[in-house]
Short mmCIF file of N, CA and C in Angstrom, two decimals:
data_model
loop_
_atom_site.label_atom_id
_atom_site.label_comp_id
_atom_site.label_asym_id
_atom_site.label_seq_id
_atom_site.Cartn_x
_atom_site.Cartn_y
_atom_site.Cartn_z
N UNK P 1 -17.16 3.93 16.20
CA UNK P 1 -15.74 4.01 15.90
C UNK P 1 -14.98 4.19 17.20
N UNK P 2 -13.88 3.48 17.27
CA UNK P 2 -12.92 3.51 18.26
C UNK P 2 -12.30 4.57 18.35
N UNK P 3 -11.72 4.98 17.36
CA UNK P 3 -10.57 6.06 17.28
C UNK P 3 -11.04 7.34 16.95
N UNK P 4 -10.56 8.75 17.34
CA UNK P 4 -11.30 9.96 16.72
C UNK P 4 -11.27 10.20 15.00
N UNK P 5 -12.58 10.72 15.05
CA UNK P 5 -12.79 11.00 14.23
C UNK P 5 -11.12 12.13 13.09
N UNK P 6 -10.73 12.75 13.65
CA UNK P 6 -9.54 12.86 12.87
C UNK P 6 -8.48 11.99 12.75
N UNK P 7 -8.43 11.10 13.44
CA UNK P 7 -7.68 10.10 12.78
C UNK P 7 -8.39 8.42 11.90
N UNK P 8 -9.72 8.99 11.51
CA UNK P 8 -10.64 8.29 10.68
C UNK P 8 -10.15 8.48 9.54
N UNK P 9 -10.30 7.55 8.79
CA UNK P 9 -9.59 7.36 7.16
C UNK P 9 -11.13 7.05 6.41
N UNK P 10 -11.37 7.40 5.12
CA UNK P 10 -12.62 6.94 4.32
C UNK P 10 -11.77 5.98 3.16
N UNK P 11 -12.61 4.30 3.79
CA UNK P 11 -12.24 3.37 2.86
C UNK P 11 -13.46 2.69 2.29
N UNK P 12 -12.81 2.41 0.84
CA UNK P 12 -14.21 1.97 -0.33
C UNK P 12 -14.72 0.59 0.41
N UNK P 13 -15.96 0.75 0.42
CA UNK P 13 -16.51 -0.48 0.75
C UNK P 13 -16.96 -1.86 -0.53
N UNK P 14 -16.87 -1.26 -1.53
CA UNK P 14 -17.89 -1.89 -2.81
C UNK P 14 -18.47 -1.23 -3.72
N UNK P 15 -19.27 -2.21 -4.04
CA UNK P 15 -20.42 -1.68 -5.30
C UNK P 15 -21.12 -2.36 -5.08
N UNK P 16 -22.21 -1.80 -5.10
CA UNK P 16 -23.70 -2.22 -4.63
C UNK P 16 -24.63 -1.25 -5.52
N UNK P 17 -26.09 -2.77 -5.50
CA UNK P 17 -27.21 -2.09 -6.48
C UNK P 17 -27.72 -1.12 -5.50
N UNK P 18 -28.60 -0.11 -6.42
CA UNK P 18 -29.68 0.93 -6.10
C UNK P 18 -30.62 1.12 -6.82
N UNK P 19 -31.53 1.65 -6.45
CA UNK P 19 -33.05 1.81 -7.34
C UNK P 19 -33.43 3.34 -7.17
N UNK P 20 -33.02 4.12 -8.38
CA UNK P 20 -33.70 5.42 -8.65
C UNK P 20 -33.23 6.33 -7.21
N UNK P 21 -31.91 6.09 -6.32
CA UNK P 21 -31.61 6.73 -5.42
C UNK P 21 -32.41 6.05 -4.65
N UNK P 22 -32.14 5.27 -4.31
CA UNK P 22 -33.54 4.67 -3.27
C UNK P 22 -32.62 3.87 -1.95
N UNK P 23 -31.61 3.69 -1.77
CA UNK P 23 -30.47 2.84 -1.03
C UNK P 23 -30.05 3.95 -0.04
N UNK P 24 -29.66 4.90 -0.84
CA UNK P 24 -29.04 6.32 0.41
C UNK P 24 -30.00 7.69 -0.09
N UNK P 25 -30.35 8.25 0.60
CA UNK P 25 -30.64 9.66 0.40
C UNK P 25 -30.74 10.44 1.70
N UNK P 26 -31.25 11.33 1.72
CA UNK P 26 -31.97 12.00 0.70
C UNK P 26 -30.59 13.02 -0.02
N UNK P 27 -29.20 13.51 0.29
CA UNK P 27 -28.80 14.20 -0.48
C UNK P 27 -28.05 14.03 -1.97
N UNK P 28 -27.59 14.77 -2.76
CA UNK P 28 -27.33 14.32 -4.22
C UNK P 28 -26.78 15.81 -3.80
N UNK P 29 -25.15 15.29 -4.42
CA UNK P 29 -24.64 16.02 -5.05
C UNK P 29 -24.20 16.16 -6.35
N UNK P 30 -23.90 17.09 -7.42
CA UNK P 30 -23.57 16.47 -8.61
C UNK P 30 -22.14 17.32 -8.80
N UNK P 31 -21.14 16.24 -9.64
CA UNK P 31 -19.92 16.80 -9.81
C UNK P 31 -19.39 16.46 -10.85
N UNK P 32 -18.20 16.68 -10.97
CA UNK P 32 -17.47 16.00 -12.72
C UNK P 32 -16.68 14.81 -12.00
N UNK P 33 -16.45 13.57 -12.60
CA UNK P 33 -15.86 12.48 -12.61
C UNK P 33 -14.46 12.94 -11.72
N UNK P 34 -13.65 14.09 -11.79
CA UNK P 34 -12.26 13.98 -11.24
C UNK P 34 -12.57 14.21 -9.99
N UNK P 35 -13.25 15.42 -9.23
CA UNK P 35 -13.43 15.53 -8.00
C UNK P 35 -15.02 15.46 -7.16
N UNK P 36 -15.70 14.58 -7.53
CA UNK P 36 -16.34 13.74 -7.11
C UNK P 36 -16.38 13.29 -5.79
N UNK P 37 -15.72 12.04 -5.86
CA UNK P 37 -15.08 11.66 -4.65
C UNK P 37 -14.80 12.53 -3.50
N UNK P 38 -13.68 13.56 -3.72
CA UNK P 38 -13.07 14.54 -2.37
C UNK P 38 -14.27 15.45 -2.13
N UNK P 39 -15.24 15.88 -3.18
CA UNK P 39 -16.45 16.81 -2.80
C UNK P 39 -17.28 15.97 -1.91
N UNK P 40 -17.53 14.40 -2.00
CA UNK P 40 -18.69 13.57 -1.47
C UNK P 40 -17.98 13.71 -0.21
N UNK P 41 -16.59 13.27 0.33
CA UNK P 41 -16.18 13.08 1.52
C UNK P 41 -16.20 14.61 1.85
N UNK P 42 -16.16 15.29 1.76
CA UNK P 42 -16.07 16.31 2.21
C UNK P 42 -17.59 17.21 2.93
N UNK P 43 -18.41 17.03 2.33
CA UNK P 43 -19.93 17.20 2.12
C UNK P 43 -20.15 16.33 3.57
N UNK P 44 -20.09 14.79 3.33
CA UNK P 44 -20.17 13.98 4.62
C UNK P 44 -19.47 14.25 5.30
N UNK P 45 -18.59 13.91 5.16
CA UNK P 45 -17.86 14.75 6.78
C UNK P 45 -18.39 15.91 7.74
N UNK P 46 -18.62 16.98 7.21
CA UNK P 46 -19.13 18.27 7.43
C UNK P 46 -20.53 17.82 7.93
N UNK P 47 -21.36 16.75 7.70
CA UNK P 47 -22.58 16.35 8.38
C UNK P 47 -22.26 15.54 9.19
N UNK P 48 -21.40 15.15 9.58
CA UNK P 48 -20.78 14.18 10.41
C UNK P 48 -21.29 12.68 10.49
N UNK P 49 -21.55 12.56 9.31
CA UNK P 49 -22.13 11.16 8.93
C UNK P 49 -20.92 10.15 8.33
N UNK P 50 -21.19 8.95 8.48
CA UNK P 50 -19.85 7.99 8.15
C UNK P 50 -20.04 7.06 7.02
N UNK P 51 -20.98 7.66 5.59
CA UNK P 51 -20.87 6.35 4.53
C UNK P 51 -21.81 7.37 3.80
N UNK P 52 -21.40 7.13 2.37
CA UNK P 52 -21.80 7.97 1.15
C UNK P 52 -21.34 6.76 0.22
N UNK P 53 -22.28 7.40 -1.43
CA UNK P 53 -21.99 6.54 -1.93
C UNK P 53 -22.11 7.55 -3.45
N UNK P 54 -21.48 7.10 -4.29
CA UNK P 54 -21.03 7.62 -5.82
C UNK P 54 -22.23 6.83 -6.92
N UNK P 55 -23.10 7.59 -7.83
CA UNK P 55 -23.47 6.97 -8.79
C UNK P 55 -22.97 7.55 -10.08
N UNK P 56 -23.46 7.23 -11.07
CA UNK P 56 -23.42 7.90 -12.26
C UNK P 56 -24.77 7.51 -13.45
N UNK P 57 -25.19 8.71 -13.46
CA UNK P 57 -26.43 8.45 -14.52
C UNK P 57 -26.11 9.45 -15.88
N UNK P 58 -25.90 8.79 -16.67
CA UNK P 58 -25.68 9.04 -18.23
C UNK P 58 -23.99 9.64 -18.00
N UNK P 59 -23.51 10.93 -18.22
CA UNK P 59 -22.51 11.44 -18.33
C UNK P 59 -21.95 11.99 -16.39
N UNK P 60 -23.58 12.14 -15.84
CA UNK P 60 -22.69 12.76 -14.14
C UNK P 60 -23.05 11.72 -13.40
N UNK P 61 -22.29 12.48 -12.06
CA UNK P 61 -21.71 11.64 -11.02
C UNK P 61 -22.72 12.38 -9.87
N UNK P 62 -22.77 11.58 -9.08
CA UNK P 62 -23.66 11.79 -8.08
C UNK P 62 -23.77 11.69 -6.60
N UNK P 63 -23.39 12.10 -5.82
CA UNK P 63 -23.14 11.87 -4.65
C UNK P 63 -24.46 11.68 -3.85
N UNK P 64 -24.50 10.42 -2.62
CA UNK P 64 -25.83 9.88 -1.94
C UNK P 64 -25.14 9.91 -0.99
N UNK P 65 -25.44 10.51 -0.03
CA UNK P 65 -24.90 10.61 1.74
C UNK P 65 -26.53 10.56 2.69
N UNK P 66 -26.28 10.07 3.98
CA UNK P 66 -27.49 10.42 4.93
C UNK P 66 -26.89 9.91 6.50
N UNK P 67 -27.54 10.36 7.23
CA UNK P 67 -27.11 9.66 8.55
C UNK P 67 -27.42 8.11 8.79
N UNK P 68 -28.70 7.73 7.54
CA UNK P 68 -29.19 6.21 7.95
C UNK P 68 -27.97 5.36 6.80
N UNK P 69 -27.34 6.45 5.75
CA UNK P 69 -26.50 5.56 4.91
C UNK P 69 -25.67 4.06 5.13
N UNK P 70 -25.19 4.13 6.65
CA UNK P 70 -24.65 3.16 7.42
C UNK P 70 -25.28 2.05 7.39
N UNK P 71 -26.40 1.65 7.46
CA UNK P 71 -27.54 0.87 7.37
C UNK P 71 -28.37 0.57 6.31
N UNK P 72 -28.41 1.14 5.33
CA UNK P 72 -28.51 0.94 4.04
C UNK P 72 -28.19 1.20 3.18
N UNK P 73 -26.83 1.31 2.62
CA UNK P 73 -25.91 1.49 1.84
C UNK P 73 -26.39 -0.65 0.58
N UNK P 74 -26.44 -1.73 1.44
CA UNK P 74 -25.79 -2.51 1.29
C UNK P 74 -27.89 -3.20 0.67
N UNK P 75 -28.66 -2.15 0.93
CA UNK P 75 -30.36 -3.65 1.04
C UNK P 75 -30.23 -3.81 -0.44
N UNK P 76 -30.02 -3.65 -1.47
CA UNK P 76 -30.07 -4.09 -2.67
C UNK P 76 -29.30 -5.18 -3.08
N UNK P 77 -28.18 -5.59 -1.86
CA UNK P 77 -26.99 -5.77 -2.51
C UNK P 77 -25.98 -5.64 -2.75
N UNK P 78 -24.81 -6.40 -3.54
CA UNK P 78 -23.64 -6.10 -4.14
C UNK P 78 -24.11 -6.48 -5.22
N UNK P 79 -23.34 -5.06 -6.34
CA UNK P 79 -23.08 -5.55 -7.65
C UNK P 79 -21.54 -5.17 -8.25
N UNK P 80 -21.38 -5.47 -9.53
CA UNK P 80 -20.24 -5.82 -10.55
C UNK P 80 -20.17 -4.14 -11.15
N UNK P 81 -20.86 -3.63 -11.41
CA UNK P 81 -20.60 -2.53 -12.19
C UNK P 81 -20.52 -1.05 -12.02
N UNK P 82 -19.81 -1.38 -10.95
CA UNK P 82 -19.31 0.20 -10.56
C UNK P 82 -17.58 0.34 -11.39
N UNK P 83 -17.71 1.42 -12.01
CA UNK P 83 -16.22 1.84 -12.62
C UNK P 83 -15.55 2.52 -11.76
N UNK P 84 -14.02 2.38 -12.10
CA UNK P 84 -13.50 3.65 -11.36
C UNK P 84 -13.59 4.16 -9.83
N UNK P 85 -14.36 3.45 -9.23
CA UNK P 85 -14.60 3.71 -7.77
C UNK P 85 -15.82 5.01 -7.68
N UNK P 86 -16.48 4.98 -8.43
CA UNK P 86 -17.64 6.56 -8.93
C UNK P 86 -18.51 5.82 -9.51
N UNK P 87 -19.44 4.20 -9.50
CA UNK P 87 -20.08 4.07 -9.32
C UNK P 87 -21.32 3.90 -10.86
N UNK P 88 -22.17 3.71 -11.02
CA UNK P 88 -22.51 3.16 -12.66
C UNK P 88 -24.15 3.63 -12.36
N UNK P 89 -24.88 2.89 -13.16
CA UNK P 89 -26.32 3.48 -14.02
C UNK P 89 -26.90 2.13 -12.29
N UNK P 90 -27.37 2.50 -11.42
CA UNK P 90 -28.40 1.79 -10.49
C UNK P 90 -27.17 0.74 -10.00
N UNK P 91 -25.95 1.83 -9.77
CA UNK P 91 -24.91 1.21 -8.87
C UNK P 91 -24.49 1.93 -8.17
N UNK P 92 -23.47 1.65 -7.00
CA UNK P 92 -22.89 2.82 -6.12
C UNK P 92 -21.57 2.39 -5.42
N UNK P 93 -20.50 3.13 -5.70
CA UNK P 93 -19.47 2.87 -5.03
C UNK P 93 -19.62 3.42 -3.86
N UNK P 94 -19.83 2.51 -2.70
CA UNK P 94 -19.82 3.03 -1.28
C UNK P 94 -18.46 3.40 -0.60
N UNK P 95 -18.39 4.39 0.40
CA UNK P 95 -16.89 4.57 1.38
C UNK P 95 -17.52 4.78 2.44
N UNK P 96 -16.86 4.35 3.34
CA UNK P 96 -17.31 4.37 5.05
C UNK P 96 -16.12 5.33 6.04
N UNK P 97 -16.24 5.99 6.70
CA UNK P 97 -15.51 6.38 7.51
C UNK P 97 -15.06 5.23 8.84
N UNK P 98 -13.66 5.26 9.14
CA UNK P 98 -13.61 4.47 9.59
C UNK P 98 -11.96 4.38 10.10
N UNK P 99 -12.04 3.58 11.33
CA UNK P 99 -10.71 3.67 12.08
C UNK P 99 -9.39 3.24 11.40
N UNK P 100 -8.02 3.70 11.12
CA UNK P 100 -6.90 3.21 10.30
C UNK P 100 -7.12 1.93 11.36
N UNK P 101 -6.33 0.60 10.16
CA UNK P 101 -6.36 -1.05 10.42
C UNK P 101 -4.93 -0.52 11.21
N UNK P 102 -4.36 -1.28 12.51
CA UNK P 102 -3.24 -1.19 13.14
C UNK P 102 -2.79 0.32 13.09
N UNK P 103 -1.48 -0.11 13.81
CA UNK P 103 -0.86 1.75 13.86
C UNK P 103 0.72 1.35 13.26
N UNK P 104 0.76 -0.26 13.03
CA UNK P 104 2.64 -0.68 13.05
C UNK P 104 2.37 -1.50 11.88
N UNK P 105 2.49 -1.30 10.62
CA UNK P 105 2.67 -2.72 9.67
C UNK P 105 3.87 -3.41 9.94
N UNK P 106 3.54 -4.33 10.81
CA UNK P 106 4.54 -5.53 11.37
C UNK P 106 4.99 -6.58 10.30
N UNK P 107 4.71 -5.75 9.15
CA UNK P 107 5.46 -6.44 8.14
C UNK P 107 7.21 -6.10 8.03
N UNK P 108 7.18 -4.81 8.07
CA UNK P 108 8.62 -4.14 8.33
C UNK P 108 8.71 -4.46 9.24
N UNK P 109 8.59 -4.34 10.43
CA UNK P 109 9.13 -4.48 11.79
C UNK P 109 9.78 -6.01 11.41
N UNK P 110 9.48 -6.97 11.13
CA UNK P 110 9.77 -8.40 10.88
C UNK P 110 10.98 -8.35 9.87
N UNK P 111 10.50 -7.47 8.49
CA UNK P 111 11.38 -7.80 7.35
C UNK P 111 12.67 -6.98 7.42
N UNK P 112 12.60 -5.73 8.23
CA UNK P 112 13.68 -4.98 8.19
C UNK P 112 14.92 -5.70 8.88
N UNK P 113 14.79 -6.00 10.22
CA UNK P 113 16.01 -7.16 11.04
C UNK P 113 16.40 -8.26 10.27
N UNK P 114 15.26 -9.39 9.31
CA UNK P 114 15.24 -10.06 8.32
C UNK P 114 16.81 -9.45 7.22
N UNK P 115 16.15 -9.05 6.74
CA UNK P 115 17.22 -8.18 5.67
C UNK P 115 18.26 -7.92 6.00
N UNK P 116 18.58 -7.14 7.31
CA UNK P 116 19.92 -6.50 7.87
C UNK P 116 20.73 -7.99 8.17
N UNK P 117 19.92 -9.09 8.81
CA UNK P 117 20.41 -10.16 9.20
C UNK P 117 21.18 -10.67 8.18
N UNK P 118 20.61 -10.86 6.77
CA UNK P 118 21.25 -11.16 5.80
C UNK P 118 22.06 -10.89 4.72
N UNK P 119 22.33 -9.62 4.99
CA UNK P 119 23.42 -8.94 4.18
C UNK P 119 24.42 -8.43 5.65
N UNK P 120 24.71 -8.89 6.90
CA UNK P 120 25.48 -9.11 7.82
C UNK P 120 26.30 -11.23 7.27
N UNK P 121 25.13 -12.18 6.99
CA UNK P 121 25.53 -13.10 6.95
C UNK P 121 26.55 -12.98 5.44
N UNK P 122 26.08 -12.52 4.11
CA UNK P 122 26.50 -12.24 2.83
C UNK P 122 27.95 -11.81 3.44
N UNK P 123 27.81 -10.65 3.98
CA UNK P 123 29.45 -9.40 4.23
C UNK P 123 30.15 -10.89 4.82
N UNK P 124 29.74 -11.40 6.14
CA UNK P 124 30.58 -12.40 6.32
C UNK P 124 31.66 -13.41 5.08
N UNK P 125 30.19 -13.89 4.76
CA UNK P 125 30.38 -15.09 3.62
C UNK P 125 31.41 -14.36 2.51
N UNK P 126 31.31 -13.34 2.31
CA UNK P 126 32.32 -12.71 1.14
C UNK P 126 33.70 -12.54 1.80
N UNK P 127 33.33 -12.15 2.82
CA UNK P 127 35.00 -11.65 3.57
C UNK P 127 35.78 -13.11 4.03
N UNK P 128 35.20 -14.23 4.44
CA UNK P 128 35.91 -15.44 4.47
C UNK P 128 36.29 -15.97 3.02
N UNK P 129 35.58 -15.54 2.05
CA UNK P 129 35.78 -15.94 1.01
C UNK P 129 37.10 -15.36 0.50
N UNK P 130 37.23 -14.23 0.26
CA UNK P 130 38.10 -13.09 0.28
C UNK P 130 39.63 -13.56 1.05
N UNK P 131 39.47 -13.54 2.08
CA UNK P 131 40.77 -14.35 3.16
C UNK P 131 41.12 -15.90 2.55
N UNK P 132 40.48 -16.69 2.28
CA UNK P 132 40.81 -17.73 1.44
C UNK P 132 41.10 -17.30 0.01
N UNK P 133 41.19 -17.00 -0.71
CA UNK P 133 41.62 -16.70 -2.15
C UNK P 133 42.60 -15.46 -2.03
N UNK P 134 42.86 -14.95 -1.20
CA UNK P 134 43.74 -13.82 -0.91
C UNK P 134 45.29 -14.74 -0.29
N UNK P 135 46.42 -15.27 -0.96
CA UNK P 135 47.37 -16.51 -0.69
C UNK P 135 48.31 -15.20 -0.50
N UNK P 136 49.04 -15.87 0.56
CA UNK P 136 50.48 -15.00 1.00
C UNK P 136 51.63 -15.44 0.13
N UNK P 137 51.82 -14.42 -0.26
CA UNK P 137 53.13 -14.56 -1.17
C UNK P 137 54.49 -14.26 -0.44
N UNK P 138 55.58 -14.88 -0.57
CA UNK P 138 56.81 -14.15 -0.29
C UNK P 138 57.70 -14.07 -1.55
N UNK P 139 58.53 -12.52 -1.00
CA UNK P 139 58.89 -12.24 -2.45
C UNK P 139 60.19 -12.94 -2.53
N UNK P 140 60.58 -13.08 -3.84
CA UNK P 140 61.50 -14.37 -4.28
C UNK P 140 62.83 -13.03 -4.22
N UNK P 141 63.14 -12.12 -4.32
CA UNK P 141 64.29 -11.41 -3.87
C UNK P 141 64.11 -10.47 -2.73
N UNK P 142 65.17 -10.13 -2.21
CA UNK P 142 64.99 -9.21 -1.08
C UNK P 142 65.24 -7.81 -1.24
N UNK P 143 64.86 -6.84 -1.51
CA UNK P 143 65.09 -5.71 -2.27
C UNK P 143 65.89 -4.75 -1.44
N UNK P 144 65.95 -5.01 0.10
CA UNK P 144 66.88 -4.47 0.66
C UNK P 144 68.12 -4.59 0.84
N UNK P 145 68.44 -6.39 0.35
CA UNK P 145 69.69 -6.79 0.46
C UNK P 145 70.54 -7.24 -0.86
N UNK P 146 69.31 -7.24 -1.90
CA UNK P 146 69.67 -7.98 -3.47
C UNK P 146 70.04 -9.27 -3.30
N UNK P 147 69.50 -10.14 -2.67
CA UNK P 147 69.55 -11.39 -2.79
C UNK P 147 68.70 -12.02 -3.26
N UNK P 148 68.90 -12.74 -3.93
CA UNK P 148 67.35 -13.64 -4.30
C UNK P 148 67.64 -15.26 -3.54
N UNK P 149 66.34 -15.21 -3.41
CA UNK P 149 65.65 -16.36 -2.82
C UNK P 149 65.79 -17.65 -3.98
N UNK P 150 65.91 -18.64 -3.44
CA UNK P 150 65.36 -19.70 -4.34
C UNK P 150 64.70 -20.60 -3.47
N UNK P 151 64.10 -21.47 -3.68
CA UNK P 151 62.95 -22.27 -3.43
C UNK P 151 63.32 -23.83 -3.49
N UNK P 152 63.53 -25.00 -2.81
CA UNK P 152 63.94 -26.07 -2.66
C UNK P 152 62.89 -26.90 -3.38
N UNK P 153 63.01 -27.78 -4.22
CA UNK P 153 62.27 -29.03 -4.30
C UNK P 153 63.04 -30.36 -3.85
N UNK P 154 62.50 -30.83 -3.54
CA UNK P 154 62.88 -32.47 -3.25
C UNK P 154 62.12 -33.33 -4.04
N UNK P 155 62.15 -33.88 -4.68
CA UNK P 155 61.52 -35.09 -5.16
C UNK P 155 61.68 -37.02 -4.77
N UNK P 156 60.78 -37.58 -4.78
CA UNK P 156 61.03 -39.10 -4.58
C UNK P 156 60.75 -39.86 -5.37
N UNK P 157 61.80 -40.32 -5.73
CA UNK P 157 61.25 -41.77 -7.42
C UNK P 157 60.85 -42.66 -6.63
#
């Protein structure tokens, strides 16, 4: 890993077959379905190892961590039937420790100027719009003098 270990993130790798615990060991933890997961990372971490993996046989959950986990997490395979990210009957949801992807999602950086650009072009487009449909009137009497105005036509037959 490039980056320190505290700024390491644990991301799911898959589901992959296993045989009778036979892919990662030697440890097993057992937990209930909700905190599972944060007990396995937590357990690994504390051994300073970087890949564990989740099973479940009948009703529990099972945690498989080792230092060789890195390396054989994957000899069986990928399979289809891990649930939930916690892993099935001779399956295992694997997570790896591992460096955050970038430090800038240059998606914003791009879309935010994007956006501002175009509700700058909109404000425009409304306010010319606005100045055209906005017609100068003059008023047909003069209220300071009481005169009224009248208005000339000419016509040509």
């Amino acid at each position: 890993m490039d980056c320190d270990d505290d700024d390491a993130e644990w991301k799911y790798l898959g589901c992959f077959k296993d045989r009778n615990f036979s892919a990662i060991s030697p440890i097993r933890l057992q937990s209930s379905f909700r905190d599972i997961i944060e007990k396995c990372q937590n357990y690994t971490t504390d051994q300073g190892w970087k890949v564990f993996g989740i099973e479940k046989i009948s009703i529990d959950h099972f945690c498989v961590s080792s230092q060789e986990a890195v390396t054989t997490y994957d000899q069986f395979g990928e399979s289809v039937d891990c649930k939930y990210g916690r892993g099935a009957t001779d399956a295992m949801s694997v997570y790896q420790l591992a460096c955050p992807e970038g430090g800038v999602n240059y998606s914003y950086v791009i879309a935010i100027p994007v956006c501002i650009l175009i509700l700058v072009v909109l404000i425009g487009v409304v306010s010319v719009q606005w100045e055209f449909c906005a017609v100068k009137r003059e008023p047909l009497d003069d209220l300071n003098t009481g005169n009224v105005r009248t208005h000339n036509r000419t016509s040509s037959l």
